[in-house]
Amino acid sequence: MVEVLVTGGAGFIGSNFVRHALRRHTDWRVTTLDKLTYAGRRENLHDVIDDPRHTFVHGDILDAAVSGPLVARAEIVVHFAAETHVDRSILAAGEFIRTDVEGTFVLLEAARRAPRLRRFVQISTDEVYGSVATGASRETDELKPRNPYAASKAGADRLAYSYWATYGVPVVITRASNNYGPYQFPEKVIPLFVTNAIDNRPVPLYGDGGNVRDWLHVNDHCLALDLLIASGVNGEVYNIGGGNEVTNVDLTHRILAHAGRTAALITPVPDRPGHDRRYCLDTARLRALGWTPQVPFDEGLRDTVEWYRKNEWWWRPIKEQDPAFRSYYQAQYGRTT
Ligand code: NAD
Ligand code: TYD
């Protein structure tokens, strides 16, 4: 059996990856290491938590006594664990530096000594390139992160690279665009707007709504990770972009249409400070390995709206009862949901 460690496996992308990995790789034994922050939830793994090939460890990547032995016995590490929400990083950046930078350092130190390790996937982000007015970011482009989240991810990204260059840790770095799909915490724009729309509540659109994101279905992200675990070149960076460039205002109209609501719910709110105008990825390097996204955006978005509609058990307690969500929402939007 192949020993696989997934950090942050109780979060949005991590839980989708754990589910995908157990289904697709019957020779993998998966250990999830997750601190269960506000964004990490056992419910995200409800259907796989008791799988005999899955072990859940509640712990902090920063705690070397916990994370070290797990890295030591792994053949593959997929490192998702991070603080991930830009708006929270603007309100308070400390935890981003600790988890995203120092946490990655703790894992890489263990990886240096891991005898069987053959792949360490550093999950980075397209946000490390900063805002790109025209064209598409290539893996060789300069990194110009513009908010504390993006800067902490850029630090981790280059730290991982340095452990390949210096110590030969078999690192592959991925920079994915904005993901969407089931189990995404409802502070991020798609699940926030979908669940507000279901409840016929306003959707808070930042600034002029003209910012552009390139949407990637989480299942297509998982397929790209499979490919890179098998065929990625050590020390290389791979962009993973869905190829679905959409302005926020366009995205909002599409969500409202799928949810059966009108544009009357759109409520302009003050812009995010330092709001990156546009991200766009050149994915030629990954496509050369044989990957193309499978999920057409409108289909993926429709199914995602449907998932939130059918799974109120998952998001309603977060939005209506979780003090961490409610105090954040109050601080961010000046109102309760
Ligand atoms: P998420 O916020 O949903 O999940 C993060 C997970 O990490 C949570 O389960 C949380 O409990 C866990 N975690 C946080 N701090 C930890 C710690 N110190 N020790 C152990 N676990 C800890 O995030 P996500 O959207 O699933 O993102 C996963 C990864 O993908 C992140 O590294 C993020 O930067 C990257 N990424 C995300 C996107 C996106 O659109 N969501 C795009 C590109 C890259
Ligand atoms: P988000 O989901 O936070 O992802 P990121 O900032 O990592 O791209 O936001 C996606 C886009 O949606 C971004 O341009 C900011 C915008 N946005 C809003 O307009 N309103 C909101 O309430 C949120 C959370 C985001």
mmCIF file of C-alpha atoms and ligand atoms in Angstrom:
data_model
loop_
_atom_site.group_PDB
_atom_site.id
_atom_site.type_symbol
_atom_site.label_atom_id
_atom_site.label_comp_id
_atom_site.label_asym_id
_atom_site.label_seq_id
_atom_site.Cartn_x
_atom_site.Cartn_y
_atom_site.Cartn_z
ATOM 1 C CA MET A 1 0.000 0.000 0.000
ATOM 2 C CA VAL A 2 1.146 3.547 -0.773
ATOM 3 C CA GLU A 3 1.188 5.814 2.307
ATOM 4 C CA VAL A 4 -0.244 9.237 1.455
ATOM 5 C CA LEU A 5 -0.394 12.186 3.848
ATOM 6 C CA VAL A 6 -2.915 14.923 3.099
ATOM 7 C CA THR A 7 -2.580 18.049 5.232
ATOM 8 C CA GLY A 8 -5.668 20.242 5.440
ATOM 9 C CA GLY A 9 -7.782 17.303 4.271
ATOM 10 C CA ALA A 10 -10.814 18.492 6.218
ATOM 11 C CA GLY A 11 -11.000 21.731 4.217
ATOM 12 C CA PHE A 12 -12.687 22.370 0.891
ATOM 13 C CA ILE A 13 -10.169 21.143 -1.693
ATOM 14 C CA GLY A 14 -8.458 18.725 0.690
ATOM 15 C CA SER A 15 -11.681 16.859 1.492
ATOM 16 C CA ASN A 16 -12.580 16.614 -2.174
ATOM 17 C CA PHE A 17 -9.081 15.290 -2.837
ATOM 18 C CA VAL A 18 -9.261 12.700 -0.031
ATOM 19 C CA ARG A 19 -12.587 11.436 -1.393
ATOM 20 C CA HIS A 20 -11.207 11.384 -4.938
ATOM 21 C CA ALA A 21 -7.975 9.640 -3.871
ATOM 22 C CA LEU A 22 -9.703 6.852 -1.953
ATOM 23 C CA ARG A 23 -12.033 6.194 -4.869
ATOM 24 C CA ARG A 24 -9.428 6.327 -7.589
ATOM 25 C CA HIS A 25 -6.357 4.793 -5.954
ATOM 26 C CA THR A 26 -7.330 1.548 -4.298
ATOM 27 C CA ASP A 27 -3.691 0.925 -3.354
ATOM 28 C CA TRP A 28 -3.434 4.181 -1.352
ATOM 29 C CA ARG A 29 -3.724 4.484 2.409
ATOM 30 C CA VAL A 30 -4.579 8.105 3.168
ATOM 31 C CA THR A 31 -3.879 9.947 6.406
ATOM 32 C CA THR A 32 -5.536 13.317 6.845
ATOM 33 C CA LEU A 33 -3.797 15.740 9.210
ATOM 34 C CA ASP A 34 -5.992 18.709 10.023
ATOM 35 C CA LYS A 35 -6.176 21.230 12.850
ATOM 36 C CA LEU A 36 -9.925 21.708 12.329
ATOM 37 C CA THR A 37 -9.801 25.489 12.242
ATOM 38 C CA TYR A 38 -13.082 27.271 11.500
ATOM 39 C CA ALA A 39 -12.619 26.139 7.866
ATOM 40 C CA GLY A 40 -11.776 22.524 8.592
ATOM 41 C CA ARG A 41 -14.756 20.321 9.369
ATOM 42 C CA ARG A 42 -15.168 16.633 10.063
ATOM 43 C CA GLU A 43 -18.475 16.835 8.175
ATOM 44 C CA ASN A 44 -16.494 17.476 4.980
ATOM 45 C CA LEU A 45 -15.215 13.908 5.261
ATOM 46 C CA HIS A 46 -18.450 12.359 6.597
ATOM 47 C CA ASP A 47 -18.620 9.655 3.925
ATOM 48 C CA VAL A 48 -14.947 8.623 4.071
ATOM 49 C CA ILE A 49 -13.946 9.210 7.683
ATOM 50 C CA ASP A 50 -14.514 5.536 8.558
ATOM 51 C CA ASP A 51 -13.043 4.126 5.367
ATOM 52 C CA PRO A 52 -10.565 1.397 6.392
ATOM 53 C CA ARG A 53 -7.953 2.997 4.106
ATOM 54 C CA HIS A 54 -8.363 6.417 5.749
ATOM 55 C CA THR A 55 -7.060 7.718 9.067
ATOM 56 C CA PHE A 56 -7.970 11.111 10.447
ATOM 57 C CA VAL A 57 -5.466 12.848 12.736
ATOM 58 C CA HIS A 58 -6.589 16.000 14.527
ATOM 59 C CA GLY A 59 -3.411 18.069 14.794
ATOM 60 C CA ASP A 60 -1.464 21.141 13.786
ATOM 61 C CA ILE A 61 1.171 21.023 11.033
ATOM 62 C CA LEU A 62 3.219 23.402 13.201
ATOM 63 C CA ASP A 63 3.442 20.726 15.897
ATOM 64 C CA ALA A 64 6.501 18.769 14.736
ATOM 65 C CA ALA A 65 5.819 16.035 17.289
ATOM 66 C CA VAL A 66 2.587 15.265 15.432
ATOM 67 C CA SER A 67 3.340 16.178 11.827
ATOM 68 C CA GLY A 68 6.961 14.902 11.799
ATOM 69 C CA PRO A 69 6.239 11.178 12.236
ATOM 70 C CA LEU A 70 3.401 11.364 9.701
ATOM 71 C CA VAL A 71 5.697 12.895 7.081
ATOM 72 C CA ALA A 72 8.423 10.395 8.027
ATOM 73 C CA ARG A 73 6.349 7.404 6.990
ATOM 74 C CA ALA A 74 4.753 8.954 3.876
ATOM 75 C CA GLU A 75 5.632 8.220 0.265
ATOM 76 C CA ILE A 76 3.467 11.076 -0.957
ATOM 77 C CA VAL A 77 2.600 14.319 0.857
ATOM 78 C CA VAL A 78 -0.074 16.625 -0.539
ATOM 79 C CA HIS A 79 0.111 19.813 1.493
ATOM 80 C CA PHE A 80 -3.137 21.784 1.382
ATOM 81 C CA ALA A 81 -3.211 23.028 5.000
ATOM 82 C CA ALA A 82 -3.306 26.813 5.090
ATOM 83 C CA GLU A 83 -5.214 29.859 6.130
ATOM 84 C CA THR A 84 -6.892 30.717 2.844
ATOM 85 C CA HIS A 85 -9.292 33.649 2.914
ATOM 86 C CA VAL A 86 -7.934 36.943 1.571
ATOM 87 C CA ASP A 87 -10.415 39.106 3.508
ATOM 88 C CA ARG A 88 -9.445 37.456 6.791
ATOM 89 C CA SER A 89 -5.759 38.006 5.989
ATOM 90 C CA ILE A 90 -6.526 41.698 5.574
ATOM 91 C CA LEU A 91 -8.270 41.778 8.971
ATOM 92 C CA ALA A 92 -5.475 39.804 10.746
ATOM 93 C CA ALA A 93 -2.436 38.333 8.989
ATOM 94 C CA GLY A 94 -0.556 36.607 11.837
ATOM 95 C CA GLU A 95 -2.133 33.185 11.492
ATOM 96 C CA PHE A 96 -1.384 33.227 7.749
ATOM 97 C CA ILE A 97 2.316 33.704 8.349
ATOM 98 C CA ARG A 98 2.355 31.028 11.059
ATOM 99 C CA THR A 99 0.433 28.335 9.214
ATOM 100 C CA ASP A 100 1.238 29.035 5.586
ATOM 101 C CA VAL A 101 4.934 29.879 5.960
ATOM 102 C CA GLU A 102 6.106 28.383 9.271
ATOM 103 C CA GLY A 103 3.812 25.369 8.966
ATOM 104 C CA THR A 104 5.245 24.582 5.545
ATOM 105 C CA PHE A 105 8.742 24.957 7.002
ATOM 106 C CA VAL A 106 7.961 22.377 9.718
ATOM 107 C CA LEU A 107 6.715 19.879 7.103
ATOM 108 C CA LEU A 108 9.687 20.466 4.804
ATOM 109 C CA GLU A 109 12.138 19.910 7.663
ATOM 110 C CA ALA A 110 10.511 16.527 8.287
ATOM 111 C CA ALA A 111 10.482 15.842 4.543
ATOM 112 C CA ARG A 112 14.266 16.276 4.393
ATOM 113 C CA ARG A 113 14.641 13.179 6.546
ATOM 114 C CA ALA A 114 11.717 11.104 5.271
ATOM 115 C CA PRO A 115 13.247 7.894 3.914
ATOM 116 C CA ARG A 116 10.465 6.834 1.533
ATOM 117 C CA LEU A 117 9.219 10.211 0.321
ATOM 118 C CA ARG A 118 8.920 10.399 -3.476
ATOM 119 C CA ARG A 119 6.576 13.366 -3.898
ATOM 120 C CA PHE A 120 5.828 16.498 -1.838
ATOM 121 C CA VAL A 121 3.112 18.529 -3.525
ATOM 122 C CA GLN A 122 3.164 22.139 -2.362
ATOM 123 C CA ILE A 123 -0.301 23.543 -3.057
ATOM 124 C CA SER A 124 0.355 27.161 -3.960
ATOM 125 C CA THR A 125 -2.012 29.546 -5.758
ATOM 126 C CA ASP A 126 -2.337 31.809 -8.791
ATOM 127 C CA GLU A 127 -2.537 34.723 -6.345
ATOM 128 C CA VAL A 128 1.260 34.641 -5.948
ATOM 129 C CA TYR A 129 1.569 36.298 -9.387
ATOM 130 C CA GLY A 130 -0.460 39.294 -8.241
ATOM 131 C CA SER A 131 -2.875 41.100 -10.499
ATOM 132 C CA VAL A 132 -2.317 40.616 -14.244
ATOM 133 C CA ALA A 133 -3.912 43.278 -16.437
ATOM 134 C CA THR A 134 -3.409 41.432 -19.724
ATOM 135 C CA GLY A 135 -2.125 38.091 -20.931
ATOM 136 C CA ALA A 136 -1.641 34.984 -18.810
ATOM 137 C CA SER A 137 0.850 34.212 -16.030
ATOM 138 C CA ARG A 138 3.492 31.646 -16.854
ATOM 139 C CA GLU A 139 5.308 29.593 -14.235
ATOM 140 C CA THR A 140 8.507 31.540 -14.883
ATOM 141 C CA ASP A 141 6.890 34.939 -14.281
ATOM 142 C CA GLU A 142 7.875 37.152 -11.389
ATOM 143 C CA LEU A 143 5.870 36.724 -8.182
ATOM 144 C CA LYS A 144 4.154 39.930 -7.078
ATOM 145 C CA PRO A 145 1.722 38.980 -4.290
ATOM 146 C CA ARG A 146 -0.360 41.944 -3.142
ATOM 147 C CA ASN A 147 -2.209 40.819 -0.020
ATOM 148 C CA PRO A 148 -1.022 39.027 3.139
ATOM 149 C CA TYR A 149 -2.601 35.702 2.096
ATOM 150 C CA ALA A 150 -0.932 35.766 -1.316
ATOM 151 C CA ALA A 151 2.394 36.846 0.193
ATOM 152 C CA SER A 152 2.316 34.048 2.775
ATOM 153 C CA LYS A 153 1.600 31.534 0.003
ATOM 154 C CA ALA A 154 4.422 32.962 -2.110
ATOM 155 C CA GLY A 155 6.781 32.518 0.851
ATOM 156 C CA ALA A 156 5.745 28.882 1.232
ATOM 157 C CA ASP A 157 5.962 28.310 -2.522
ATOM 158 C CA ARG A 158 9.578 29.493 -2.703
ATOM 159 C CA LEU A 159 10.515 27.808 0.576
ATOM 160 C CA ALA A 160 9.330 24.490 -0.874
ATOM 161 C CA TYR A 161 11.359 25.149 -4.002
ATOM 162 C CA SER A 162 14.446 25.858 -1.889
ATOM 163 C CA TYR A 163 14.118 22.474 -0.171
ATOM 164 C CA TRP A 164 14.271 20.826 -3.598
ATOM 165 C CA ALA A 165 17.195 22.936 -4.754
ATOM 166 C CA THR A 166 19.131 22.604 -1.495
ATOM 167 C CA TYR A 167 18.226 19.228 -0.034
ATOM 168 C CA GLY A 168 16.672 17.340 -2.933
ATOM 169 C CA VAL A 169 13.219 17.057 -1.362
ATOM 170 C CA PRO A 170 11.014 15.846 -4.267
ATOM 171 C CA VAL A 171 8.865 18.944 -4.376
ATOM 172 C CA VAL A 172 6.324 19.823 -7.057
ATOM 173 C CA ILE A 173 4.581 23.185 -6.737
ATOM 174 C CA THR A 174 1.073 23.818 -8.052
ATOM 175 C CA ARG A 175 -0.532 27.219 -8.630
ATOM 176 C CA ALA A 176 -4.248 26.741 -9.126
ATOM 177 C CA SER A 177 -6.853 29.325 -9.987
ATOM 178 C CA ASN A 178 -10.050 29.901 -7.973
ATOM 179 C CA ASN A 179 -11.711 26.584 -7.190
ATOM 180 C CA TYR A 180 -15.422 25.945 -6.823
ATOM 181 C CA GLY A 181 -17.559 22.937 -5.948
ATOM 182 C CA PRO A 182 -19.091 21.140 -2.943
ATOM 183 C CA TYR A 183 -17.949 21.710 0.667
ATOM 184 C CA GLN A 184 -16.466 25.188 0.076
ATOM 185 C CA PHE A 185 -16.728 27.298 3.217
ATOM 186 C CA PRO A 186 -19.483 29.890 2.761
ATOM 187 C CA GLU A 187 -17.206 32.901 3.217
ATOM 188 C CA LYS A 188 -15.838 32.454 -0.336
ATOM 189 C CA VAL A 189 -17.739 34.202 -3.077
ATOM 190 C CA ILE A 190 -19.513 31.302 -4.799
ATOM 191 C CA PRO A 191 -20.863 29.477 -1.729
ATOM 192 C CA LEU A 192 -21.619 32.807 -0.002
ATOM 193 C CA PHE A 193 -23.626 34.112 -2.941
ATOM 194 C CA VAL A 194 -25.329 30.767 -3.608
ATOM 195 C CA THR A 195 -26.463 30.303 -0.018
ATOM 196 C CA ASN A 196 -27.533 33.947 0.321
ATOM 197 C CA ALA A 197 -29.472 33.588 -2.928
ATOM 198 C CA ILE A 198 -31.177 30.417 -1.691
ATOM 199 C CA ASP A 199 -32.309 32.438 1.350
ATOM 200 C CA ASN A 200 -33.329 35.402 -0.838
ATOM 201 C CA ARG A 201 -30.771 37.636 0.921
ATOM 202 C CA PRO A 202 -28.531 40.321 -0.624
ATOM 203 C CA VAL A 203 -25.265 39.281 -2.272
ATOM 204 C CA PRO A 204 -22.455 41.758 -1.432
ATOM 205 C CA LEU A 205 -20.522 42.549 -4.615
ATOM 206 C CA TYR A 206 -17.203 44.296 -4.014
ATOM 207 C CA GLY A 207 -16.414 47.511 -5.881
ATOM 208 C CA ASP A 208 -17.565 47.699 -9.494
ATOM 209 C CA GLY A 209 -17.764 43.913 -9.851
ATOM 210 C CA GLY A 210 -15.344 44.036 -12.773
ATOM 211 C CA ASN A 211 -12.639 41.881 -11.160
ATOM 212 C CA VAL A 212 -11.872 38.733 -13.116
ATOM 213 C CA ARG A 213 -11.244 35.243 -11.750
ATOM 214 C CA ASP A 214 -10.573 32.035 -13.695
ATOM 215 C CA TRP A 215 -12.787 29.313 -12.220
ATOM 216 C CA LEU A 216 -11.597 25.713 -11.820
ATOM 217 C CA HIS A 217 -13.892 22.899 -10.730
ATOM 218 C CA VAL A 218 -12.411 21.126 -7.719
ATOM 219 C CA ASN A 219 -12.694 17.729 -9.479
ATOM 220 C CA ASP A 220 -10.533 19.006 -12.334
ATOM 221 C CA HIS A 221 -8.042 20.207 -9.731
ATOM 222 C CA CYS A 222 -7.934 16.693 -8.208
ATOM 223 C CA LEU A 223 -7.277 15.140 -11.637
ATOM 224 C CA ALA A 224 -4.405 17.567 -12.203
ATOM 225 C CA LEU A 225 -2.910 16.618 -8.833
ATOM 226 C CA ASP A 226 -3.078 12.919 -9.721
ATOM 227 C CA LEU A 227 -1.172 13.612 -12.885
ATOM 228 C CA LEU A 228 1.464 15.697 -11.136
ATOM 229 C CA ILE A 229 1.953 13.126 -8.381
ATOM 230 C CA ALA A 230 2.646 10.562 -11.089
ATOM 231 C CA SER A 231 4.454 12.630 -13.713
ATOM 232 C CA GLY A 232 5.467 16.030 -12.341
ATOM 233 C CA VAL A 233 9.130 16.989 -12.538
ATOM 234 C CA ASN A 234 10.836 17.687 -9.216
ATOM 235 C CA GLY A 235 11.420 21.371 -8.544
ATOM 236 C CA GLU A 236 8.938 22.465 -11.213
ATOM 237 C CA VAL A 237 5.921 24.709 -10.868
ATOM 238 C CA TYR A 238 2.646 23.864 -12.637
ATOM 239 C CA ASN A 239 -0.221 26.277 -13.201
ATOM 240 C CA ILE A 240 -3.690 24.706 -12.939
ATOM 241 C CA GLY A 241 -6.351 26.959 -14.468
ATOM 242 C CA GLY A 242 -9.893 26.176 -15.487
ATOM 243 C CA GLY A 243 -9.855 28.516 -18.479
ATOM 244 C CA ASN A 244 -13.106 30.127 -17.343
ATOM 245 C CA GLU A 245 -12.389 33.842 -17.027
ATOM 246 C CA VAL A 246 -15.444 35.586 -15.660
ATOM 247 C CA THR A 247 -16.033 38.992 -14.067
ATOM 248 C CA ASN A 248 -17.592 38.926 -10.629
ATOM 249 C CA VAL A 249 -20.681 40.684 -11.883
ATOM 250 C CA ASP A 250 -21.132 38.083 -14.623
ATOM 251 C CA LEU A 251 -20.548 35.302 -12.089
ATOM 252 C CA THR A 252 -23.165 36.841 -9.799
ATOM 253 C CA HIS A 253 -25.772 36.993 -12.567
ATOM 254 C CA ARG A 254 -25.115 33.356 -13.426
ATOM 255 C CA ILE A 255 -25.451 32.275 -9.784
ATOM 256 C CA LEU A 256 -28.685 34.218 -9.362
ATOM 257 C CA ALA A 257 -30.104 32.686 -12.549
ATOM 258 C CA HIS A 258 -29.259 29.141 -11.390
ATOM 259 C CA ALA A 259 -30.792 29.902 -7.994
ATOM 260 C CA GLY A 260 -33.956 31.336 -9.570
ATOM 261 C CA ARG A 261 -33.397 34.855 -8.199
ATOM 262 C CA THR A 262 -33.203 38.272 -9.844
ATOM 263 C CA ALA A 263 -30.464 40.913 -9.965
ATOM 264 C CA ALA A 264 -32.367 42.820 -7.269
ATOM 265 C CA LEU A 265 -30.313 40.858 -4.709
ATOM 266 C CA ILE A 266 -27.041 42.415 -5.927
ATOM 267 C CA THR A 267 -25.811 44.863 -3.286
ATOM 268 C CA PRO A 268 -22.663 46.858 -4.075
ATOM 269 C CA VAL A 269 -20.364 47.118 -1.051
ATOM 270 C CA PRO A 270 -17.012 48.893 -0.579
ATOM 271 C CA ASP A 271 -14.131 47.261 -2.411
ATOM 272 C CA ARG A 272 -11.570 44.980 -0.776
ATOM 273 C CA PRO A 273 -8.352 46.941 -0.100
ATOM 274 C CA GLY A 274 -5.680 46.059 -2.664
ATOM 275 C CA HIS A 275 -8.241 43.969 -4.568
ATOM 276 C CA ASP A 276 -6.431 42.131 -7.375
ATOM 277 C CA ARG A 277 -8.188 43.006 -10.612
ATOM 278 C CA ARG A 278 -7.502 39.890 -12.610
ATOM 279 C CA TYR A 279 -5.820 36.501 -12.439
ATOM 280 C CA CYS A 280 -5.181 34.416 -15.537
ATOM 281 C CA LEU A 281 -2.981 31.354 -15.971
ATOM 282 C CA ASP A 282 -1.099 29.920 -18.919
ATOM 283 C CA THR A 283 -1.604 26.157 -18.464
ATOM 284 C CA ALA A 284 0.488 24.904 -21.408
ATOM 285 C CA ARG A 285 2.961 23.118 -19.123
ATOM 286 C CA LEU A 286 0.253 21.032 -17.437
ATOM 287 C CA ARG A 287 -1.640 20.437 -20.677
ATOM 288 C CA ALA A 288 1.556 19.048 -22.201
ATOM 289 C CA LEU A 289 1.333 16.263 -19.598
ATOM 290 C CA GLY A 290 -2.150 15.386 -20.881
ATOM 291 C CA TRP A 291 -4.539 17.346 -18.612
ATOM 292 C CA THR A 292 -7.503 19.320 -19.801
ATOM 293 C CA PRO A 293 -10.356 20.481 -17.599
ATOM 294 C CA GLN A 294 -13.411 18.250 -17.947
ATOM 295 C CA VAL A 295 -16.149 20.313 -16.297
ATOM 296 C CA PRO A 296 -17.788 23.046 -18.421
ATOM 297 C CA PHE A 297 -18.257 26.099 -16.216
ATOM 298 C CA ASP A 298 -22.008 26.500 -16.539
ATOM 299 C CA GLU A 299 -22.579 22.815 -15.844
ATOM 300 C CA GLY A 300 -20.232 22.872 -12.862
ATOM 301 C CA LEU A 301 -21.840 26.023 -11.492
ATOM 302 C CA ARG A 302 -25.362 24.651 -11.941
ATOM 303 C CA ASP A 303 -24.405 21.407 -10.152
ATOM 304 C CA THR A 304 -22.696 23.388 -7.393
ATOM 305 C CA VAL A 305 -25.819 25.511 -6.812
ATOM 306 C CA GLU A 306 -27.790 22.259 -6.731
ATOM 307 C CA TRP A 307 -25.381 20.742 -4.214
ATOM 308 C CA TYR A 308 -25.838 23.673 -1.813
ATOM 309 C CA ARG A 309 -29.578 23.498 -2.296
ATOM 310 C CA LYS A 310 -29.630 19.788 -1.407
ATOM 311 C CA ASN A 311 -27.095 20.000 1.430
ATOM 312 C CA GLU A 312 -28.436 22.641 3.765
ATOM 313 C CA TRP A 313 -27.466 20.291 6.628
ATOM 314 C CA TRP A 314 -23.873 21.196 5.752
ATOM 315 C CA TRP A 315 -23.936 25.005 5.442
ATOM 316 C CA ARG A 316 -26.922 26.203 7.461
ATOM 317 C CA PRO A 317 -25.354 25.436 10.874
ATOM 318 C CA ILE A 318 -22.214 27.318 9.793
ATOM 319 C CA LYS A 319 -24.088 30.412 8.667
ATOM 320 C CA GLU A 320 -26.716 30.432 11.402
ATOM 321 C CA GLN A 321 -24.903 29.101 14.478
ATOM 322 C CA ASP A 322 -21.141 29.157 14.060
ATOM 323 C CA PRO A 323 -19.848 32.101 16.149
ATOM 324 C CA ALA A 324 -16.609 32.218 14.089
ATOM 325 C CA PHE A 325 -18.555 32.666 10.877
ATOM 326 C CA ARG A 326 -21.041 35.152 12.332
ATOM 327 C CA SER A 327 -18.447 37.407 13.961
ATOM 328 C CA TYR A 328 -16.397 37.391 10.754
ATOM 329 C CA TYR A 329 -19.461 38.256 8.662
ATOM 330 C CA GLN A 330 -20.326 41.106 11.009
ATOM 331 C CA ALA A 331 -16.767 42.484 10.842
ATOM 332 C CA GLN A 332 -16.563 42.113 7.076
ATOM 333 C CA TYR A 333 -19.999 43.240 5.949
ATOM 334 C CA GLY A 334 -21.232 45.257 8.953
ATOM 335 C CA ARG A 335 -24.373 43.141 9.276
ATOM 336 C CA THR A 336 -25.478 39.718 10.356
ATOM 337 C CA THR A 337 -26.273 37.353 7.500
HETATM 338 P P1 NAD B 1 -9.815 25.756 3.313
HETATM 339 O O1 NAD B 1 -9.649 27.023 4.086
HETATM 340 O O2 NAD B 1 -11.166 25.274 2.946
HETATM 341 O O3 NAD B 1 -9.107 24.568 4.121
HETATM 342 C C1 NAD B 1 -7.885 24.693 4.787
HETATM 343 C C2 NAD B 1 -7.724 23.496 5.707
HETATM 344 O O4 NAD B 1 -6.456 23.580 6.363
HETATM 345 C C3 NAD B 1 -8.780 23.427 6.807
HETATM 346 O O5 NAD B 1 -9.283 22.109 6.908
HETATM 347 C C4 NAD B 1 -8.027 23.812 8.067
HETATM 348 O O6 NAD B 1 -8.554 23.242 9.250
HETATM 349 C C5 NAD B 1 -6.643 23.282 7.736
HETATM 350 N N1 NAD B 1 -5.591 23.948 8.515
HETATM 351 C C6 NAD B 1 -5.410 25.297 8.672
HETATM 352 N N2 NAD B 1 -4.377 25.525 9.471
HETATM 353 C C7 NAD B 1 -3.856 24.299 9.818
HETATM 354 C C8 NAD B 1 -2.764 23.884 10.604
HETATM 355 N N3 NAD B 1 -1.967 24.785 11.217
HETATM 356 N N4 NAD B 1 -2.517 22.559 10.730
HETATM 357 C C9 NAD B 1 -3.312 21.652 10.110
HETATM 358 N N5 NAD B 1 -4.377 21.989 9.359
HETATM 359 C C10 NAD B 1 -4.640 23.301 9.214
HETATM 360 O O7 NAD B 1 -8.888 25.925 2.045
HETATM 361 P P2 NAD B 1 -9.031 25.396 0.540
HETATM 362 O O8 NAD B 1 -9.813 26.385 -0.226
HETATM 363 O O9 NAD B 1 -9.440 23.983 0.559
HETATM 364 O O10 NAD B 1 -7.514 25.526 0.063
HETATM 365 C C11 NAD B 1 -6.613 24.436 0.222
HETATM 366 C C12 NAD B 1 -5.256 24.829 -0.327
HETATM 367 O O11 NAD B 1 -5.390 25.187 -1.705
HETATM 368 C C13 NAD B 1 -4.627 26.025 0.364
HETATM 369 O O12 NAD B 1 -3.240 25.806 0.477
HETATM 370 C C14 NAD B 1 -4.910 27.193 -0.592
HETATM 371 O O13 NAD B 1 -3.941 28.196 -0.473
HETATM 372 C C15 NAD B 1 -4.830 26.474 -1.927
HETATM 373 N N6 NAD B 1 -5.617 27.084 -3.017
HETATM 374 C C16 NAD B 1 -6.945 27.304 -2.858
HETATM 375 C C17 NAD B 1 -7.686 27.826 -3.913
HETATM 376 C C18 NAD B 1 -9.171 28.059 -3.789
HETATM 377 O O14 NAD B 1 -9.769 28.622 -4.709
HETATM 378 N N7 NAD B 1 -9.822 27.642 -2.721
HETATM 379 C C19 NAD B 1 -7.043 28.144 -5.130
HETATM 380 C C20 NAD B 1 -5.666 27.894 -5.249
HETATM 381 C C21 NAD B 1 -4.967 27.353 -4.185
HETATM 382 P P1 TYD B 2 -12.916 34.965 -2.998
HETATM 383 O O1 TYD B 2 -13.892 33.838 -3.130
HETATM 384 O O2 TYD B 2 -12.681 35.543 -1.654
HETATM 385 O O3 TYD B 2 -11.563 34.453 -3.672
HETATM 386 P P2 TYD B 2 -10.192 35.271 -4.005
HETATM 387 O O4 TYD B 2 -10.203 36.562 -3.321
HETATM 388 O O5 TYD B 2 -9.184 34.333 -3.431
HETATM 389 O O6 TYD B 2 -10.137 35.362 -5.490
HETATM 390 O O7 TYD B 2 -13.368 36.142 -3.957
HETATM 391 C C1 TYD B 2 -13.502 35.936 -5.344
HETATM 392 C C2 TYD B 2 -13.856 37.270 -5.988
HETATM 393 O O8 TYD B 2 -15.137 37.683 -5.501
HETATM 394 C C3 TYD B 2 -12.878 38.367 -5.597
HETATM 395 O O9 TYD B 2 -12.668 39.221 -6.730
HETATM 396 C C4 TYD B 2 -13.590 39.134 -4.508
HETATM 397 C C5 TYD B 2 -15.057 38.972 -4.864
HETATM 398 N N1 TYD B 2 -15.988 38.958 -3.713
HETATM 399 C C6 TYD B 2 -17.083 39.804 -3.688
HETATM 400 O O10 TYD B 2 -17.329 40.591 -4.625
HETATM 401 N N2 TYD B 2 -17.920 39.764 -2.612
HETATM 402 C C7 TYD B 2 -17.707 38.934 -1.558
HETATM 403 O O11 TYD B 2 -18.500 38.953 -0.584
HETATM 404 C C8 TYD B 2 -16.571 38.056 -1.601
HETATM 405 C C9 TYD B 2 -16.283 37.110 -0.470
HETATM 406 C C10 TYD B 2 -15.741 38.101 -2.697
#
